[in-house]
Coordinates of C-alpha atoms and ligand atoms in Angstrom, one line a residue:
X1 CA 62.7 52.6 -22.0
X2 CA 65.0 51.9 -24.9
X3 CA 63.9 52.2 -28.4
X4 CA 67.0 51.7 -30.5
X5 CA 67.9 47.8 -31.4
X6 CA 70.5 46.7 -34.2
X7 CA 71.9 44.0 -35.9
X8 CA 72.7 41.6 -32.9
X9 CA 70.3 42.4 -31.0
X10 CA 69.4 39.0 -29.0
X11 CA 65.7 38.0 -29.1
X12 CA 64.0 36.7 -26.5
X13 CA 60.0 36.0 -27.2
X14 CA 57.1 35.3 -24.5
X15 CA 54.5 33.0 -26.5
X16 CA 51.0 32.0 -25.6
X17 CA 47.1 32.2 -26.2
X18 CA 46.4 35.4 -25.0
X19 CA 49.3 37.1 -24.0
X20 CA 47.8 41.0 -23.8
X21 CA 47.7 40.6 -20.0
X22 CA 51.4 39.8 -19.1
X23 CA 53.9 41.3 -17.2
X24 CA 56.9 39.7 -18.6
X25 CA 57.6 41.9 -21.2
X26 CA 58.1 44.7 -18.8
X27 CA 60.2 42.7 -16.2
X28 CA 62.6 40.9 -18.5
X29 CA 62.9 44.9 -20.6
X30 CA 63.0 46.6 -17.6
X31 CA 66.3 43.8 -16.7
X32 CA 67.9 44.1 -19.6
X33 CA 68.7 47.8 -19.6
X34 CA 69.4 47.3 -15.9
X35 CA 72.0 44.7 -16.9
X36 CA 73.0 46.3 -19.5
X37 CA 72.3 43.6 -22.3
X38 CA 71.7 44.3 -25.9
X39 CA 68.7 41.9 -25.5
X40 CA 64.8 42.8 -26.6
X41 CA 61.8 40.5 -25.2
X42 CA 58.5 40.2 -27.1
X43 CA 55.2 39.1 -26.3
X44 CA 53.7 37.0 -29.5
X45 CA 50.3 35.6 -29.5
X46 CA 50.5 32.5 -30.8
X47 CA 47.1 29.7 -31.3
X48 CA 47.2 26.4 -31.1
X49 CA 47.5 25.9 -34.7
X50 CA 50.7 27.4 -35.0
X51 CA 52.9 26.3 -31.9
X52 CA 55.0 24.2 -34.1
X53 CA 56.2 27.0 -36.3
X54 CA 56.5 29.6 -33.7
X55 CA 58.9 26.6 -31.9
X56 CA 60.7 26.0 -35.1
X57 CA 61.0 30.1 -35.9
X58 CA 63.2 29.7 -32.3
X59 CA 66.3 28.3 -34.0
X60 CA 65.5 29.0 -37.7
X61 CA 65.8 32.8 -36.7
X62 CA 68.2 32.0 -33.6
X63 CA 66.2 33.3 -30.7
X64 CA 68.0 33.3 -27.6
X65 CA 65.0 31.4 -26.0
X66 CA 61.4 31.6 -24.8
X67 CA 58.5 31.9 -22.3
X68 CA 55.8 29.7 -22.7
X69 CA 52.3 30.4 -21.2
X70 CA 48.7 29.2 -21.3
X71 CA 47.8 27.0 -23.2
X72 CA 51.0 25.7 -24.5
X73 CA 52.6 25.0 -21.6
X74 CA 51.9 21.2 -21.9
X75 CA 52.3 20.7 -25.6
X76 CA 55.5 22.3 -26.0
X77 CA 57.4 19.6 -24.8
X78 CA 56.8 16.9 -27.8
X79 CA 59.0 20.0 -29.9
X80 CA 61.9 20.4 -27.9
X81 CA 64.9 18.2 -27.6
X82 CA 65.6 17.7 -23.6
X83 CA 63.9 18.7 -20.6
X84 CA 65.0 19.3 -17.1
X85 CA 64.0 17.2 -14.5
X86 CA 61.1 19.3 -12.6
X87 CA 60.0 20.2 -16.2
X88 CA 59.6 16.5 -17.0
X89 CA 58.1 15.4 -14.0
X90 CA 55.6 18.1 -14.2
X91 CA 54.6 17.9 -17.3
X92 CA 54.4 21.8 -18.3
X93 CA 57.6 24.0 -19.7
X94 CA 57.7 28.0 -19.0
X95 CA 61.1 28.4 -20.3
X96 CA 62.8 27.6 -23.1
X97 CA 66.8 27.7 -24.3
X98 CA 68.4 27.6 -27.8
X99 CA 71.4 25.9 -26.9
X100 CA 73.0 26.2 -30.7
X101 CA 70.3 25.1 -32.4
X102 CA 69.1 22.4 -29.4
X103 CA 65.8 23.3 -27.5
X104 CA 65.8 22.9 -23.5
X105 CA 62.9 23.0 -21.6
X106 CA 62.4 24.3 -18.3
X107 CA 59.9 24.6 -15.0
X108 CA 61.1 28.1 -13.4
X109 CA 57.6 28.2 -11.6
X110 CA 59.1 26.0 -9.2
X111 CA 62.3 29.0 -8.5
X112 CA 59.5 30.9 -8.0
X113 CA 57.2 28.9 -5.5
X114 CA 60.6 27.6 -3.3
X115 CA 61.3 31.4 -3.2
X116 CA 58.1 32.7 -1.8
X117 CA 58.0 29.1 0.7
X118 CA 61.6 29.0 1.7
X119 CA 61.2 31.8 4.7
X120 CA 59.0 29.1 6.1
X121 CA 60.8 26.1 5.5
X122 CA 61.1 24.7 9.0
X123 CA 57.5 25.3 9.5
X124 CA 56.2 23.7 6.7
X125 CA 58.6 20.4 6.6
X126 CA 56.9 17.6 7.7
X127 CA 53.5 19.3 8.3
X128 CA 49.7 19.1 6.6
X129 CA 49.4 21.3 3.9
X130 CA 47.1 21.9 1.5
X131 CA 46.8 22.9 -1.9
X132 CA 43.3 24.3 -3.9
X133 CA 43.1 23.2 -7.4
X134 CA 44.5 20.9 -10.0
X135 CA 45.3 23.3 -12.7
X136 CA 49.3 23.8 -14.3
X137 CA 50.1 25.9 -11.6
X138 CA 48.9 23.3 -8.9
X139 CA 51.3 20.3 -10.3
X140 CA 53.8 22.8 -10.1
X141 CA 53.3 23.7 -6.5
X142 CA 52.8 20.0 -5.7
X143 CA 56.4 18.8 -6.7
X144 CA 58.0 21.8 -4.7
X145 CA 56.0 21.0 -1.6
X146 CA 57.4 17.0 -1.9
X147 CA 60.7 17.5 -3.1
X148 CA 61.7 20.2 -1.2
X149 CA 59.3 20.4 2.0
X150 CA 58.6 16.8 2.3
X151 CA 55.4 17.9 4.0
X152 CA 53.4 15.0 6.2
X153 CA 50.3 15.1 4.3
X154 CA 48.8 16.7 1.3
X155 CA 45.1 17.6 0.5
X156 CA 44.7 18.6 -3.4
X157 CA 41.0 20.5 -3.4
X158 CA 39.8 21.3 -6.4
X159 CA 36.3 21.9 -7.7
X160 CA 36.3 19.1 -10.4
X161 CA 37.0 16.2 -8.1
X162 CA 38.3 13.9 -10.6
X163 CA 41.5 16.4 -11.7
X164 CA 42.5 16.4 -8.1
X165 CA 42.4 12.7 -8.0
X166 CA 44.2 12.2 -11.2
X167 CA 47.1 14.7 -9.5
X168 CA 47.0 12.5 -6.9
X169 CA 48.1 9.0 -8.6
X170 CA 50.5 10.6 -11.1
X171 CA 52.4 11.5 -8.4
X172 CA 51.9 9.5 -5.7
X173 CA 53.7 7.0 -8.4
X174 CA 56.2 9.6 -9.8
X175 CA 57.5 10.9 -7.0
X176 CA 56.5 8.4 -4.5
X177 CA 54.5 10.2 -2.0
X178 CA 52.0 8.5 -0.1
X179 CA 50.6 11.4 2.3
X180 CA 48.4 12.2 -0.4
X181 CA 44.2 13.4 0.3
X182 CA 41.8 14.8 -1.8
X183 CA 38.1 16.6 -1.6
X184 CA 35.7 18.7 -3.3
X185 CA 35.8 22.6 -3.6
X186 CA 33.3 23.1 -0.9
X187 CA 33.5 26.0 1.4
X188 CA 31.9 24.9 4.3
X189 CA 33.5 21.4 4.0
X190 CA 37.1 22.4 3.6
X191 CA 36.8 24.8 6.3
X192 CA 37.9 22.0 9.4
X193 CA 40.7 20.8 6.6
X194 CA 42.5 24.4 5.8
X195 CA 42.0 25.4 9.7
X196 CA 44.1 21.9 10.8
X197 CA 46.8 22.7 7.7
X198 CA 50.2 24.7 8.2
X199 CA 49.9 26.2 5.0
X200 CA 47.2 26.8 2.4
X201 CA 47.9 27.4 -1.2
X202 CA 45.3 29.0 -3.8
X203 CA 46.4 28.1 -7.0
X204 CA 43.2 28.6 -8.9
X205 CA 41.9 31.5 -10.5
X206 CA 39.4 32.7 -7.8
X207 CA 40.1 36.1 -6.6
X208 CA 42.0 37.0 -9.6
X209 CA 41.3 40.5 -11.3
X210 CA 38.3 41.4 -12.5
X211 CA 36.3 39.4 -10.1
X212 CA 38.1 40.9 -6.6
X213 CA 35.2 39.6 -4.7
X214 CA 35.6 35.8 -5.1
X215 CA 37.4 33.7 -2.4
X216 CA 37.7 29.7 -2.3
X217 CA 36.2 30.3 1.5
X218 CA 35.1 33.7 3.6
X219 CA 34.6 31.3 6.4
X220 CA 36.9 32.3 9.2
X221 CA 36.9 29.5 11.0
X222 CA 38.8 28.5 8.1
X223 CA 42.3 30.0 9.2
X224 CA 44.3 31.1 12.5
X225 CA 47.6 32.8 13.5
X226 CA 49.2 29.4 13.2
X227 CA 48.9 29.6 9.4
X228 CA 51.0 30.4 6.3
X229 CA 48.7 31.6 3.3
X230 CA 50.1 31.6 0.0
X231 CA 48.0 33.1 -3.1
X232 CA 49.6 32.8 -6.4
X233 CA 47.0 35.3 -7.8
X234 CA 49.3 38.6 -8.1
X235 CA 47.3 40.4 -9.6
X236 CA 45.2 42.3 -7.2
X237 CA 48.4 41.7 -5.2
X238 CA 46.3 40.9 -1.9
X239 CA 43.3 38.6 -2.8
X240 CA 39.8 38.2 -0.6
X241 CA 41.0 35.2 0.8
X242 CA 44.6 36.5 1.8
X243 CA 43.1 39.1 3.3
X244 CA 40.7 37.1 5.5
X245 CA 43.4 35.1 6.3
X246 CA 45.6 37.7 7.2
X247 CA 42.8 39.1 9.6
X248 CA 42.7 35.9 11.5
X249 CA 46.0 36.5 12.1
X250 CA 47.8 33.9 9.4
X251 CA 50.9 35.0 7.8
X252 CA 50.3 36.2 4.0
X253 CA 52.3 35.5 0.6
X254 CA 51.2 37.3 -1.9
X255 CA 52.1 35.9 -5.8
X256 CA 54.0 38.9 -6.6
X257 CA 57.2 37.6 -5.5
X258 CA 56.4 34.0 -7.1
X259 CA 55.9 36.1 -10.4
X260 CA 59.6 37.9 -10.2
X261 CA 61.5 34.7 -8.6
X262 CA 60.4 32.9 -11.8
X263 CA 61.1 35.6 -14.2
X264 CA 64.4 35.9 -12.5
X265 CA 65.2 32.5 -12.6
X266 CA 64.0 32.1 -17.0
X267 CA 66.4 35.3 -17.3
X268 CA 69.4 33.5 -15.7
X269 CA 68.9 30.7 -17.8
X270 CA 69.2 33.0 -21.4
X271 CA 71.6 34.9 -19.9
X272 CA 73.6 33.4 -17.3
X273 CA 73.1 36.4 -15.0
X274 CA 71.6 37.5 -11.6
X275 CA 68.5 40.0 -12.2
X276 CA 67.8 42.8 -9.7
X277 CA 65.2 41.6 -8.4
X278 CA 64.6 44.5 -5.9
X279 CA 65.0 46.9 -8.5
X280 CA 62.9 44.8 -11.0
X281 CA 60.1 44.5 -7.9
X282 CA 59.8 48.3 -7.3
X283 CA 59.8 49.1 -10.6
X284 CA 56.7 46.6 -11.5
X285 CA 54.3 48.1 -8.3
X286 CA 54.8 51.3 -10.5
X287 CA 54.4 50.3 -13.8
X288 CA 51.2 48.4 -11.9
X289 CA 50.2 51.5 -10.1
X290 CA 50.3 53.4 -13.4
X291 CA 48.3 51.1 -15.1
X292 CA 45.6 50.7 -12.4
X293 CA 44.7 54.4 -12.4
Ligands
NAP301 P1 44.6 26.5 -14.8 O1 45.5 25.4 -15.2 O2 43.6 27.0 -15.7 O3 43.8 25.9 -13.4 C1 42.8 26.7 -12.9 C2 42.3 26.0 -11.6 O4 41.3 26.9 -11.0 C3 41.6 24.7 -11.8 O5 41.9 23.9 -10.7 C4 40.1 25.0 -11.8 O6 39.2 24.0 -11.3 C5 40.1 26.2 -10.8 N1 39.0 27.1 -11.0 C6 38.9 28.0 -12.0 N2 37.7 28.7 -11.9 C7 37.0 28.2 -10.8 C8 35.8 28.5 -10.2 N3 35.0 29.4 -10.6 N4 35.5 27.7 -9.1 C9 36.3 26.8 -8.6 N5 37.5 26.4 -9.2 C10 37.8 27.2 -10.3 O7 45.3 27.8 -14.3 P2 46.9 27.9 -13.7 O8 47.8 28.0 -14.9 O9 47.1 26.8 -12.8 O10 46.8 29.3 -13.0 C11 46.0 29.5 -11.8 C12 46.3 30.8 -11.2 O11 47.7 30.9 -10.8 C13 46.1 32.0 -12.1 O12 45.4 33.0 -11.3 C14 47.5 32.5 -12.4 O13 47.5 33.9 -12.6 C15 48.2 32.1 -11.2 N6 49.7 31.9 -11.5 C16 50.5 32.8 -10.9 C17 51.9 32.6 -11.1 C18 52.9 33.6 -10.5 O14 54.0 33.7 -10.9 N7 52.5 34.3 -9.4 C19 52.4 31.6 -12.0 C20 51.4 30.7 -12.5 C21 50.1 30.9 -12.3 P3 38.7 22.9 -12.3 O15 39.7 21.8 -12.4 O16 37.4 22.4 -11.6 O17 38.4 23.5 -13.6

């Protein structure tokens, strides 16, 4: 990896509350010396308190741009100038752009989510899916499915019933969907809902390293060879519940590819070229390999 910067060197910083665990450091790095670009990204952890001066240090030192993760996803948006249109209708930024001294903010989850669902486009359109949990990531994964899947119906389950319900009416009126459900995280009660659904989507933090053993269901009557699965967790890169689902014979999406798509797409944006995202995805099950043993 390169260890020599200078004097116009772009910077390019990931912020968020904590930040030890992320990948994006290595990805976007690992891009830049692929691409060639004098460009250095930097992981900052960043509280609450201090959001507004890390935002303002983005054109006071003339950073290039950001990512923006937990918890500040949300609260960035009151500091920037403009937002695109799937960032403002989802309420949560991941990317940001200093556009000569103006701040743009940006949803690339959404690159990343169409990328991982497109394969299966004619599948999903105008079927039942359904999506488990109401977190960022879910509102996310709910304006891809309607604006680019049009799917028939919708079931939000989440384990605090109210959140899913509150998904529900923001955007039923925002985007004027009406095949909208919801229910309770319960396993054996879901079980008839996700086995009737085209395609399932985890996107809550069950499964997710350290606790490998959790699954929103191990009820097998829960899936079948009909089935796409789609786990945003990528980290183990197969969960529990993708693996069940695979062995029932369901097709399995893992959120590796989610994790690159949207890193690829954030890096486009800053730089206004392609990443190699094959390169950039062999390279990551390495470093990950390497830091697993
Ligand atoms: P979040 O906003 O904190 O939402 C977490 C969701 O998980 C909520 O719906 C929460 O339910 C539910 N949940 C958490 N613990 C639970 C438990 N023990 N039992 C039942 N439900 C539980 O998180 P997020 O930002 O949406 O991220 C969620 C996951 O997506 C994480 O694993 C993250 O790594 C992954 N992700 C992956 C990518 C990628 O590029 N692949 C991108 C973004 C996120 P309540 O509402 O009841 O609290």
């Amino acid at each position: 990896m390169r260890n020599s910067f200078y004097a116009n060197t772009e910077l390019i910083a990931l912020i968020g509350h904590p930040i030890k665990q992320s990948y994006s450091p290595f990805i976007q790095n690992v891009a830049f010396e692929l691409v060639k670009l004098d460009h250095i990204y930097l992981a900052f952890d960043v509280p609450s308190d201090n959001l507004k001066y890390a935002v303002s240090s983005v054109t006071a030192l003339g950073l290039k741009g950001l990512n923006v993760t937990l918890p500040h996803k949300e609260k960035i948006i009151r500091l920037l100038d403009d937002l695109s249109e799937e960032a403002s209708i989802i309420g949560a930024v991941n990317t940001v752009v200093n556009d000569h001294g103006k701040l743009f903010g940006y949803n690339t989850d959404v690159n990343g989510i169409l990328e991982s669902l497109l394969p299966f486009k004619d599948e999903i359109t105008g079927s039942k899916v359904s999506v488990i949990g109401a977190g960022g990531s879910a509102r996310a994964v709910i304006y891809t499915l309607i604006r680019h899947f049009k799917p028939e119906e919708l079931f939000i389950i989440n384990r605090t019933h109210q959140r899913a319900d509150t998904l529900m009416n923001y955007f039923s009126l925002k985007m004027r969907y009406d095949g909208f459900h919801t229910m309770e995280l319960f396993p054996p009660n879901i079980a008839g809902t996700l086995e009737s659904s085209k395609l399932i989507v985890n996107t809550t933090t069950i499964g997710m390293a350290p606790n490998l053993d959790d699954s929103i269901t191990d009820l097998e009557e829960s899936f079948n060879e009909e089935q796409i699965v789609f786990d945003l967790i990528y980290n183990p890169a197969k969960t529990n519940l993708l693996k069940l689902a695979e062995k029932c014979g369901a097709r399995v999406i893992g959120g590796m590819k989610m994790l690159v798509s949207q890193a690829a797409k954030s890096f486009e944006l800053w730089t206004g070229k392609k990443m190699p995202i094959e390169q950039i995805s062999k390279s990551l099950e390495l470093y990950i390999d390497e830091k697993e043993k």
